[in-house]
Amino acid sequence: HSRWPGLIAAYRDRIAGAAEWEPVTLYEGGTPLVPAPHLSELTGCDVYLKVEGLNPTGSFKDRGMTVAITDAKYQGQQAVLCASTGNTSASAAAYATRAGMTCAVLIPQGKIAMGKLAQAVMLGAKIIQVDGNFDDCLELARKVTSDFPSIGLVNSVNPARIEGQKTASFEICDVLGRAPDVHALPVGNAGNITAYWRGYREYYADGITTQLPRMLGVQAAGAAPLVNGAPVSNPETIATAIRIGAPASWNGAMAAKEESGGAFRAATDDEILAAYRLVAAHEGVFVEPASAASVAGLLAAHKEGWLDSGLTVVCTVTGNGLKDPDTALLGMPQVQAIAVDPVAVAHELELA
Ligand code: F0G
């Protein structure tokens, strides 16, 4: 049994342009599809979590980045740029480093989680904070890379990103031996829902699977342009990863929803935080807040009768909980240290 070779090597014949590539890889992909017994009990469905926080930089972005940076390498690019709410910047920084490229990231000032900033710093990215939100950063990144074509744009508007990210659908079908009935995932810039839908359609078109899932795209209520049907000019949510008002892959997301008979939903910050805590405390999987939006949306859809019992459901949890320690510790009371004394421990455990 050989080890997982990274997703370009694993799915080379299904990734555009990859035939001759020597991949820039950190052995991303091959993430576990973890059964979620508590969520299954709550919904009467067979629920699985696709745990994307176990990728090399702790999010699904690595799937897109191995392909985007490998492609940039073969195009002779020496520098890449992205806009990011955090995870894309960490991933771009890591893969650019592997490729020996320069990486610069445009991030919305004060609105990215601590762990992501720490990653971008350690992985050697040139970090540029912008007095604006993600949508401003992306517009800026597009202008800069259009004016200076020697710098590659590695946001999901780069088709190579979508090619990489679609492999998550392949992995799910490979493990289940079929496509799920419903696939829930958080939606921000909408690249990932576009990619998943492409992956599912490709397996279906080639007869590897015999059905397509309904796609359930979940946005934060304060940043829900696809739910509202119009861009949001001042998106706000505690789930900073998806604090996005003008998704670049709007059409891809709409197609996924409509072609699959799926839905978009909004989850409030309270619902997101409740799902965030539930997944950690009841499934043993620590995800970042944005990732829990998929679970929040699934639970709400169940309550409203959108989800028949007995279905096979996959929830993508997109990023690792370690990315955002501040939100994890939110409202935690100041802890008093105890004496080095077994009686004191017993007392804490209410055994004495
Ligand atoms: N979940 C997490 C943890 C994310 O970081 C993102 C996007 C999404 C979900 C939404 O995915 O944009 O493809 O719809 N993060 C981007 C970033 C915007 O800059 O890291 P999407």
mmCIF file of C-alpha atoms and ligand atoms in Angstrom:
data_model
loop_
_atom_site.group_PDB
_atom_site.id
_atom_site.type_symbol
_atom_site.label_atom_id
_atom_site.label_comp_id
_atom_site.label_asym_id
_atom_site.label_seq_id
_atom_site.Cartn_x
_atom_site.Cartn_y
_atom_site.Cartn_z
ATOM 1 C CA HIS A 1 0.000 0.000 0.000
ATOM 2 C CA SER A 2 1.688 3.177 -1.137
ATOM 3 C CA ARG A 3 1.087 6.527 0.440
ATOM 4 C CA TRP A 4 -1.246 9.206 -0.877
ATOM 5 C CA PRO A 5 0.613 10.936 -3.741
ATOM 6 C CA GLY A 6 -1.108 14.351 -3.639
ATOM 7 C CA LEU A 7 -4.152 15.206 -5.697
ATOM 8 C CA ILE A 8 -2.526 16.041 -9.029
ATOM 9 C CA ALA A 9 -0.847 12.630 -9.119
ATOM 10 C CA ALA A 10 -4.018 10.939 -7.844
ATOM 11 C CA TYR A 11 -6.334 12.517 -10.446
ATOM 12 C CA ARG A 12 -3.874 13.589 -13.145
ATOM 13 C CA ASP A 13 -6.007 12.431 -16.087
ATOM 14 C CA ARG A 14 -8.951 14.454 -14.802
ATOM 15 C CA ILE A 15 -7.123 17.756 -14.295
ATOM 16 C CA ALA A 16 -6.798 20.049 -17.309
ATOM 17 C CA GLY A 17 -3.193 20.488 -18.401
ATOM 18 C CA ALA A 18 -1.736 18.143 -15.791
ATOM 19 C CA ALA A 19 -0.545 15.301 -18.075
ATOM 20 C CA GLU A 20 3.114 16.344 -18.158
ATOM 21 C CA TRP A 21 3.367 18.198 -14.862
ATOM 22 C CA GLU A 22 5.804 17.608 -12.090
ATOM 23 C CA PRO A 23 3.481 18.890 -9.373
ATOM 24 C CA VAL A 24 4.255 21.532 -6.791
ATOM 25 C CA THR A 25 2.765 19.573 -3.927
ATOM 26 C CA LEU A 26 2.536 19.300 -0.158
ATOM 27 C CA TYR A 27 0.569 16.016 -0.536
ATOM 28 C CA GLU A 28 -2.771 17.799 -0.200
ATOM 29 C CA GLY A 29 -6.137 16.070 -0.649
ATOM 30 C CA GLY A 30 -6.968 12.543 0.454
ATOM 31 C CA THR A 31 -8.786 14.044 3.440
ATOM 32 C CA PRO A 32 -11.020 11.802 5.547
ATOM 33 C CA LEU A 33 -14.762 11.492 5.087
ATOM 34 C CA VAL A 34 -15.760 11.155 8.725
ATOM 35 C CA PRO A 35 -19.165 9.756 9.755
ATOM 36 C CA ALA A 36 -21.066 12.215 11.969
ATOM 37 C CA PRO A 37 -23.260 10.091 14.293
ATOM 38 C CA HIS A 38 -24.682 13.022 16.257
ATOM 39 C CA LEU A 39 -25.713 14.956 13.144
ATOM 40 C CA SER A 40 -27.086 11.730 11.687
ATOM 41 C CA GLU A 41 -29.241 11.254 14.751
ATOM 42 C CA LEU A 42 -30.460 14.856 14.699
ATOM 43 C CA THR A 43 -31.442 14.720 11.023
ATOM 44 C CA GLY A 44 -32.370 11.070 10.465
ATOM 45 C CA CYS A 45 -29.873 11.060 7.601
ATOM 46 C CA ASP A 46 -26.510 9.413 7.057
ATOM 47 C CA VAL A 47 -24.287 12.467 7.557
ATOM 48 C CA TYR A 48 -20.550 12.633 6.815
ATOM 49 C CA LEU A 49 -18.047 15.436 7.281
ATOM 50 C CA LYS A 50 -15.435 15.998 4.565
ATOM 51 C CA VAL A 51 -12.702 17.290 6.854
ATOM 52 C CA GLU A 52 -10.770 19.734 4.701
ATOM 53 C CA GLY A 53 -9.025 21.272 7.699
ATOM 54 C CA LEU A 54 -6.651 18.299 7.484
ATOM 55 C CA ASN A 55 -5.022 19.617 4.330
ATOM 56 C CA PRO A 56 -1.391 20.798 4.654
ATOM 57 C CA THR A 57 -2.203 24.435 5.468
ATOM 58 C CA GLY A 58 -5.468 23.584 7.197
ATOM 59 C CA SER A 59 -8.037 24.354 4.515
ATOM 60 C CA PHE A 60 -9.458 23.205 1.175
ATOM 61 C CA LYS A 61 -7.566 25.995 -0.575
ATOM 62 C CA ASP A 62 -4.563 23.668 -0.897
ATOM 63 C CA ARG A 63 -6.474 21.647 -3.509
ATOM 64 C CA GLY A 64 -6.757 24.677 -5.730
ATOM 65 C CA MET A 65 -3.319 25.988 -4.925
ATOM 66 C CA THR A 66 -1.315 22.890 -5.887
ATOM 67 C CA VAL A 67 -2.837 23.184 -9.364
ATOM 68 C CA ALA A 68 -2.687 26.995 -9.627
ATOM 69 C CA ILE A 69 0.942 27.209 -8.519
ATOM 70 C CA THR A 70 2.028 24.245 -10.644
ATOM 71 C CA ASP A 71 0.313 25.887 -13.624
ATOM 72 C CA ALA A 72 1.994 29.237 -12.804
ATOM 73 C CA LYS A 73 5.353 27.462 -12.651
ATOM 74 C CA TYR A 74 4.872 25.975 -16.121
ATOM 75 C CA GLN A 75 3.839 29.395 -17.415
ATOM 76 C CA GLY A 76 7.154 30.727 -16.153
ATOM 77 C CA GLN A 77 5.647 33.013 -13.543
ATOM 78 C CA GLN A 78 7.905 34.052 -10.691
ATOM 79 C CA ALA A 79 5.407 35.917 -8.534
ATOM 80 C CA VAL A 80 1.808 35.391 -7.496
ATOM 81 C CA LEU A 81 -0.778 37.607 -5.852
ATOM 82 C CA CYS A 82 -4.120 36.943 -4.184
ATOM 83 C CA ALA A 83 -6.833 38.676 -2.206
ATOM 84 C CA SER A 84 -7.849 36.727 0.854
ATOM 85 C CA THR A 85 -9.916 36.464 3.997
ATOM 86 C CA GLY A 86 -6.995 34.369 5.280
ATOM 87 C CA ASN A 87 -6.962 30.781 4.085
ATOM 88 C CA THR A 88 -6.093 31.512 0.475
ATOM 89 C CA SER A 89 -3.168 33.649 1.636
ATOM 90 C CA ALA A 90 -1.793 30.874 3.858
ATOM 91 C CA SER A 91 -2.108 28.331 1.064
ATOM 92 C CA ALA A 92 -0.665 30.587 -1.654
ATOM 93 C CA ALA A 93 2.271 31.418 0.626
ATOM 94 C CA ALA A 94 3.023 27.728 1.247
ATOM 95 C CA TYR A 95 2.848 26.578 -2.384
ATOM 96 C CA ALA A 96 4.717 29.643 -3.693
ATOM 97 C CA THR A 97 7.471 28.805 -1.224
ATOM 98 C CA ARG A 98 7.631 25.220 -2.520
ATOM 99 C CA ALA A 99 7.851 26.563 -6.072
ATOM 100 C CA GLY A 100 10.479 29.178 -5.228
ATOM 101 C CA MET A 101 8.123 32.008 -6.149
ATOM 102 C CA THR A 102 7.401 35.321 -4.524
ATOM 103 C CA CYS A 103 3.926 35.617 -2.998
ATOM 104 C CA ALA A 104 2.049 38.751 -2.019
ATOM 105 C CA VAL A 105 -1.350 38.768 -0.331
ATOM 106 C CA LEU A 106 -3.961 41.508 -0.016
ATOM 107 C CA ILE A 107 -5.977 41.101 3.166
ATOM 108 C CA PRO A 108 -8.791 43.152 4.691
ATOM 109 C CA GLN A 109 -7.314 45.016 7.628
ATOM 110 C CA GLY A 110 -8.187 43.575 11.038
ATOM 111 C CA LYS A 111 -10.599 41.006 9.588
ATOM 112 C CA ILE A 112 -8.592 37.828 9.326
ATOM 113 C CA ALA A 113 -8.238 35.152 11.977
ATOM 114 C CA MET A 114 -5.000 35.075 13.973
ATOM 115 C CA GLY A 115 -3.846 31.605 12.887
ATOM 116 C CA LYS A 116 -4.123 32.512 9.202
ATOM 117 C CA LEU A 117 -2.090 35.676 9.656
ATOM 118 C CA ALA A 118 0.528 33.677 11.575
ATOM 119 C CA GLN A 119 0.735 31.201 8.689
ATOM 120 C CA ALA A 120 1.145 33.870 6.025
ATOM 121 C CA VAL A 121 3.904 35.500 8.106
ATOM 122 C CA MET A 122 5.774 32.244 8.739
ATOM 123 C CA LEU A 123 5.420 31.022 5.151
ATOM 124 C CA GLY A 124 7.099 34.156 3.878
ATOM 125 C CA ALA A 125 4.329 36.026 2.071
ATOM 126 C CA LYS A 126 4.541 39.764 1.530
ATOM 127 C CA ILE A 127 1.481 40.799 3.530
ATOM 128 C CA ILE A 128 -0.351 43.913 2.434
ATOM 129 C CA GLN A 129 -3.251 45.005 4.625
ATOM 130 C CA VAL A 130 -5.911 46.934 2.746
ATOM 131 C CA ASP A 131 -8.285 49.501 4.184
ATOM 132 C CA GLY A 132 -11.282 47.735 2.682
ATOM 133 C CA ASN A 133 -13.075 44.378 2.662
ATOM 134 C CA PHE A 134 -12.364 41.185 0.674
ATOM 135 C CA ASP A 135 -14.314 42.427 -2.337
ATOM 136 C CA ASP A 136 -12.107 45.555 -2.459
ATOM 137 C CA CYS A 137 -9.005 43.372 -2.136
ATOM 138 C CA LEU A 138 -10.084 41.101 -5.000
ATOM 139 C CA GLU A 139 -10.850 44.030 -7.284
ATOM 140 C CA LEU A 140 -7.434 45.438 -6.473
ATOM 141 C CA ALA A 141 -5.722 42.094 -7.114
ATOM 142 C CA ARG A 142 -7.456 41.792 -10.491
ATOM 143 C CA LYS A 143 -6.327 45.285 -11.509
ATOM 144 C CA VAL A 144 -2.735 44.767 -10.388
ATOM 145 C CA THR A 145 -2.366 41.425 -12.187
ATOM 146 C CA SER A 146 -3.981 42.831 -15.315
ATOM 147 C CA ASP A 147 -1.569 45.806 -15.319
ATOM 148 C CA PHE A 148 1.417 43.569 -14.448
ATOM 149 C CA PRO A 149 0.882 40.252 -16.272
ATOM 150 C CA SER A 150 4.150 38.845 -14.925
ATOM 151 C CA ILE A 151 2.332 38.437 -11.592
ATOM 152 C CA GLY A 152 -0.069 35.474 -11.524
ATOM 153 C CA LEU A 153 -3.498 35.828 -9.885
ATOM 154 C CA VAL A 154 -4.207 32.768 -7.719
ATOM 155 C CA ASN A 155 -7.716 33.554 -6.518
ATOM 156 C CA SER A 156 -10.463 31.163 -7.625
ATOM 157 C CA VAL A 157 -11.129 33.345 -10.696
ATOM 158 C CA ASN A 158 -8.062 31.443 -11.940
ATOM 159 C CA PRO A 159 -9.577 28.316 -13.608
ATOM 160 C CA ALA A 160 -6.711 26.156 -12.313
ATOM 161 C CA ARG A 161 -8.026 26.669 -8.774
ATOM 162 C CA ILE A 162 -11.414 25.175 -9.667
ATOM 163 C CA GLU A 163 -9.732 22.231 -11.426
ATOM 164 C CA GLY A 164 -7.922 21.373 -8.209
ATOM 165 C CA GLN A 165 -10.850 21.889 -5.870
ATOM 166 C CA LYS A 166 -13.220 19.667 -7.868
ATOM 167 C CA THR A 167 -11.174 16.643 -6.745
ATOM 168 C CA ALA A 168 -12.915 16.736 -3.356
ATOM 169 C CA SER A 169 -16.065 15.471 -5.105
ATOM 170 C CA PHE A 170 -14.089 12.632 -6.704
ATOM 171 C CA GLU A 171 -12.737 11.592 -3.311
ATOM 172 C CA ILE A 172 -16.206 11.590 -1.738
ATOM 173 C CA CYS A 173 -17.652 9.423 -4.527
ATOM 174 C CA ASP A 174 -14.611 7.121 -4.436
ATOM 175 C CA VAL A 175 -15.109 6.522 -0.691
ATOM 176 C CA LEU A 176 -18.923 6.237 -0.682
ATOM 177 C CA GLY A 177 -19.023 4.217 -3.892
ATOM 178 C CA ARG A 178 -21.698 6.673 -5.075
ATOM 179 C CA ALA A 179 -22.516 10.372 -5.024
ATOM 180 C CA PRO A 180 -24.315 11.644 -1.915
ATOM 181 C CA ASP A 181 -27.945 12.779 -2.115
ATOM 182 C CA VAL A 182 -27.194 16.176 -0.618
ATOM 183 C CA HIS A 183 -23.951 18.122 -0.366
ATOM 184 C CA ALA A 184 -23.804 21.115 1.994
ATOM 185 C CA LEU A 185 -20.967 23.622 2.030
ATOM 186 C CA PRO A 186 -20.238 27.190 3.095
ATOM 187 C CA VAL A 187 -20.195 29.768 0.296
ATOM 188 C CA GLY A 188 -18.171 32.972 0.185
ATOM 189 C CA ASN A 189 -16.561 33.848 -3.122
ATOM 190 C CA ALA A 190 -18.371 30.778 -4.551
ATOM 191 C CA GLY A 191 -15.370 29.086 -6.153
ATOM 192 C CA ASN A 192 -15.722 25.960 -4.067
ATOM 193 C CA ILE A 193 -19.395 25.229 -4.769
ATOM 194 C CA THR A 194 -18.588 25.759 -8.458
ATOM 195 C CA ALA A 195 -15.710 23.285 -8.183
ATOM 196 C CA TYR A 196 -17.672 20.612 -6.289
ATOM 197 C CA TRP A 197 -20.488 20.770 -8.801
ATOM 198 C CA ARG A 198 -18.018 20.386 -11.672
ATOM 199 C CA GLY A 199 -16.476 17.348 -9.972
ATOM 200 C CA TYR A 200 -19.810 15.658 -9.395
ATOM 201 C CA ARG A 201 -20.934 16.345 -12.967
ATOM 202 C CA GLU A 202 -17.708 14.930 -14.427
ATOM 203 C CA TYR A 203 -17.990 11.643 -12.533
ATOM 204 C CA TYR A 204 -21.661 11.404 -13.525
ATOM 205 C CA ALA A 205 -20.945 12.175 -17.194
ATOM 206 C CA ASP A 206 -18.320 9.416 -17.264
ATOM 207 C CA GLY A 207 -20.685 6.902 -15.694
ATOM 208 C CA ILE A 208 -18.610 6.524 -12.531
ATOM 209 C CA THR A 209 -21.659 7.638 -10.532
ATOM 210 C CA THR A 210 -25.316 7.239 -11.414
ATOM 211 C CA GLN A 211 -26.747 10.262 -9.647
ATOM 212 C CA LEU A 212 -25.994 13.882 -8.761
ATOM 213 C CA PRO A 213 -26.388 15.446 -5.306
ATOM 214 C CA ARG A 214 -28.548 18.452 -4.506
ATOM 215 C CA MET A 215 -26.156 21.255 -3.605
ATOM 216 C CA LEU A 216 -26.910 23.262 -0.450
ATOM 217 C CA GLY A 217 -24.858 26.470 -0.367
ATOM 218 C CA VAL A 218 -24.802 28.227 2.991
ATOM 219 C CA GLN A 219 -23.869 31.875 3.484
ATOM 220 C CA ALA A 220 -23.620 33.963 6.646
ATOM 221 C CA ALA A 221 -26.799 36.033 7.064
ATOM 222 C CA GLY A 222 -24.818 39.299 7.089
ATOM 223 C CA ALA A 223 -22.982 38.303 3.911
ATOM 224 C CA ALA A 224 -25.615 36.475 1.865
ATOM 225 C CA PRO A 225 -25.673 37.964 -1.642
ATOM 226 C CA LEU A 226 -26.638 34.672 -3.304
ATOM 227 C CA VAL A 227 -29.537 34.197 -0.911
ATOM 228 C CA ASN A 228 -30.683 37.811 -1.373
ATOM 229 C CA GLY A 229 -30.112 37.761 -5.125
ATOM 230 C CA ALA A 230 -27.949 40.909 -5.048
ATOM 231 C CA PRO A 231 -24.458 41.908 -3.900
ATOM 232 C CA VAL A 232 -24.049 43.118 -0.316
ATOM 233 C CA SER A 233 -21.954 46.272 -0.012
ATOM 234 C CA ASN A 234 -20.994 45.960 3.665
ATOM 235 C CA PRO A 235 -20.839 42.250 4.468
ATOM 236 C CA GLU A 236 -20.527 41.457 8.181
ATOM 237 C CA THR A 237 -20.183 38.149 10.016
ATOM 238 C CA ILE A 238 -18.150 36.523 12.745
ATOM 239 C CA ALA A 239 -17.229 33.913 10.124
ATOM 240 C CA THR A 240 -14.565 36.181 8.601
ATOM 241 C CA ALA A 241 -13.570 33.572 5.987
ATOM 242 C CA ILE A 242 -16.904 34.112 4.207
ATOM 243 C CA ARG A 243 -17.299 37.846 4.851
ATOM 244 C CA ILE A 244 -17.809 38.478 1.136
ATOM 245 C CA GLY A 245 -20.472 40.605 -0.559
ATOM 246 C CA ALA A 246 -19.812 40.147 -4.277
ATOM 247 C CA PRO A 247 -18.872 36.523 -5.054
ATOM 248 C CA ALA A 248 -16.691 36.242 -8.160
ATOM 249 C CA SER A 249 -18.145 32.842 -9.132
ATOM 250 C CA TRP A 250 -21.756 34.045 -8.925
ATOM 251 C CA ASN A 251 -22.752 32.242 -12.137
ATOM 252 C CA GLY A 252 -21.057 29.014 -11.122
ATOM 253 C CA ALA A 253 -22.894 29.013 -7.809
ATOM 254 C CA MET A 254 -26.251 29.737 -9.463
ATOM 255 C CA ALA A 255 -25.700 26.915 -11.956
ATOM 256 C CA ALA A 256 -24.819 24.493 -9.141
ATOM 257 C CA LYS A 257 -27.971 25.383 -7.267
ATOM 258 C CA GLU A 258 -30.306 25.344 -10.262
ATOM 259 C CA GLU A 259 -28.943 22.342 -12.154
ATOM 260 C CA SER A 260 -28.847 20.240 -8.973
ATOM 261 C CA GLY A 261 -32.286 21.242 -7.666
ATOM 262 C CA GLY A 262 -30.461 22.603 -4.641
ATOM 263 C CA ALA A 263 -30.774 25.717 -2.506
ATOM 264 C CA PHE A 264 -28.955 28.631 -0.950
ATOM 265 C CA ARG A 265 -29.547 29.387 2.708
ATOM 266 C CA ALA A 266 -28.435 32.034 5.171
ATOM 267 C CA ALA A 267 -27.255 31.129 8.670
ATOM 268 C CA THR A 268 -27.110 33.786 11.373
ATOM 269 C CA ASP A 269 -23.925 34.231 13.384
ATOM 270 C CA ASP A 270 -25.700 32.651 16.367
ATOM 271 C CA GLU A 271 -26.608 29.607 14.288
ATOM 272 C CA ILE A 272 -23.054 29.385 12.948
ATOM 273 C CA LEU A 273 -21.575 29.566 16.456
ATOM 274 C CA ALA A 274 -24.028 26.952 17.740
ATOM 275 C CA ALA A 275 -23.072 24.586 14.901
ATOM 276 C CA TYR A 276 -19.360 25.384 15.468
ATOM 277 C CA ARG A 277 -19.678 24.271 19.100
ATOM 278 C CA LEU A 278 -21.884 21.278 18.274
ATOM 279 C CA VAL A 279 -19.468 19.823 15.730
ATOM 280 C CA ALA A 280 -16.588 20.152 18.180
ATOM 281 C CA ALA A 281 -18.407 18.947 21.290
ATOM 282 C CA HIS A 282 -20.458 16.144 19.692
ATOM 283 C CA GLU A 283 -18.433 14.940 16.719
ATOM 284 C CA GLY A 284 -14.916 15.637 18.006
ATOM 285 C CA VAL A 285 -14.087 17.706 14.933
ATOM 286 C CA PHE A 286 -12.777 21.231 15.532
ATOM 287 C CA VAL A 287 -13.489 23.438 12.527
ATOM 288 C CA GLU A 288 -13.336 27.162 11.976
ATOM 289 C CA PRO A 289 -16.567 29.203 12.228
ATOM 290 C CA ALA A 290 -17.130 29.604 8.468
ATOM 291 C CA SER A 291 -16.899 25.832 8.073
ATOM 292 C CA ALA A 292 -19.709 25.335 10.562
ATOM 293 C CA ALA A 293 -22.034 27.313 8.300
ATOM 294 C CA SER A 294 -22.550 24.140 6.262
ATOM 295 C CA VAL A 295 -23.736 22.305 9.382
ATOM 296 C CA ALA A 296 -25.897 25.247 10.518
ATOM 297 C CA GLY A 297 -27.549 25.331 7.101
ATOM 298 C CA LEU A 298 -28.103 21.591 7.119
ATOM 299 C CA LEU A 299 -29.780 21.656 10.541
ATOM 300 C CA ALA A 300 -32.033 24.540 9.492
ATOM 301 C CA ALA A 301 -32.917 22.777 6.236
ATOM 302 C CA HIS A 302 -33.808 19.676 8.236
ATOM 303 C CA LYS A 303 -36.056 21.688 10.576
ATOM 304 C CA GLU A 304 -37.911 23.126 7.620
ATOM 305 C CA GLY A 305 -38.534 19.723 6.075
ATOM 306 C CA TRP A 306 -36.193 20.235 3.114
ATOM 307 C CA LEU A 307 -34.285 17.071 4.013
ATOM 308 C CA ASP A 308 -36.065 13.713 3.798
ATOM 309 C CA SER A 309 -34.808 11.212 6.337
ATOM 310 C CA GLY A 310 -32.595 8.375 5.153
ATOM 311 C CA LEU A 311 -30.574 10.471 2.721
ATOM 312 C CA THR A 312 -26.806 10.327 2.421
ATOM 313 C CA VAL A 313 -25.488 13.794 3.191
ATOM 314 C CA VAL A 314 -21.964 15.220 3.024
ATOM 315 C CA CYS A 315 -21.041 18.459 4.763
ATOM 316 C CA THR A 316 -17.733 19.987 3.773
ATOM 317 C CA VAL A 317 -16.022 21.522 6.774
ATOM 318 C CA THR A 318 -13.599 23.753 4.946
ATOM 319 C CA GLY A 319 -11.029 24.893 7.506
ATOM 320 C CA ASN A 320 -9.323 23.829 10.736
ATOM 321 C CA GLY A 321 -10.515 25.214 14.068
ATOM 322 C CA LEU A 322 -6.934 26.068 15.040
ATOM 323 C CA LYS A 323 -7.049 28.871 12.486
ATOM 324 C CA ASP A 324 -9.198 31.017 14.758
ATOM 325 C CA PRO A 325 -8.345 30.617 18.453
ATOM 326 C CA ASP A 326 -9.959 33.957 19.336
ATOM 327 C CA THR A 327 -13.432 32.802 18.354
ATOM 328 C CA ALA A 328 -12.901 29.468 20.111
ATOM 329 C CA LEU A 329 -12.091 31.243 23.375
ATOM 330 C CA LEU A 330 -14.801 33.881 23.015
ATOM 331 C CA GLY A 331 -16.546 34.436 26.334
ATOM 332 C CA MET A 332 -14.347 31.928 28.152
ATOM 333 C CA PRO A 333 -14.088 32.985 31.792
ATOM 334 C CA GLN A 334 -10.729 33.824 33.341
ATOM 335 C CA VAL A 335 -9.424 30.534 34.725
ATOM 336 C CA GLN A 336 -7.898 30.431 38.195
ATOM 337 C CA ALA A 337 -4.897 28.104 38.539
ATOM 338 C CA ILE A 338 -5.106 25.498 41.309
ATOM 339 C CA ALA A 339 -2.404 24.312 43.663
ATOM 340 C CA VAL A 340 -0.231 21.273 42.729
ATOM 341 C CA ASP A 341 -2.463 19.112 44.885
ATOM 342 C CA PRO A 342 -4.598 16.037 44.098
ATOM 343 C CA VAL A 343 -7.268 17.214 46.509
ATOM 344 C CA ALA A 344 -7.575 20.452 44.579
ATOM 345 C CA VAL A 345 -8.009 18.476 41.310
ATOM 346 C CA ALA A 346 -10.630 16.251 42.936
ATOM 347 C CA HIS A 347 -12.384 19.378 44.122
ATOM 348 C CA GLU A 348 -12.358 20.825 40.575
ATOM 349 C CA LEU A 349 -13.864 17.560 39.311
ATOM 350 C CA GLU A 350 -16.495 17.796 42.034
ATOM 351 C CA LEU A 351 -15.322 14.461 43.457
ATOM 352 C CA ALA A 352 -14.580 15.942 46.855
HETATM 353 N N1 F0G B 1 -14.729 28.223 4.200
HETATM 354 C C1 F0G B 1 -13.523 28.736 4.461
HETATM 355 C C2 F0G B 1 -12.817 28.283 5.683
HETATM 356 C C3 F0G B 1 -12.947 29.683 3.586
HETATM 357 O O1 F0G B 1 -11.745 30.177 3.854
HETATM 358 C C4 F0G B 1 -13.672 30.091 2.444
HETATM 359 C C5 F0G B 1 -13.125 31.083 1.529
HETATM 360 C C6 F0G B 1 -14.923 29.505 2.218
HETATM 361 C C7 F0G B 1 -15.419 28.578 3.118
HETATM 362 C C8 F0G B 1 -15.755 29.847 1.050
HETATM 363 O O2 F0G B 1 -15.260 29.308 -0.132
HETATM 364 O O3 F0G B 1 -14.934 31.411 -1.393
HETATM 365 O O4 F0G B 1 -14.911 29.204 -2.541
HETATM 366 O O5 F0G B 1 -17.030 30.130 -1.636
HETATM 367 N N2 F0G B 1 -12.067 31.719 1.755
HETATM 368 C C9 F0G B 1 -11.406 32.631 0.795
HETATM 369 C C10 F0G B 1 -10.049 33.049 1.324
HETATM 370 C C11 F0G B 1 -12.247 33.740 0.345
HETATM 371 O O6 F0G B 1 -9.565 34.137 0.968
HETATM 372 O O7 F0G B 1 -9.425 32.293 2.053
HETATM 373 P P1 F0G B 1 -15.552 30.045 -1.517
#
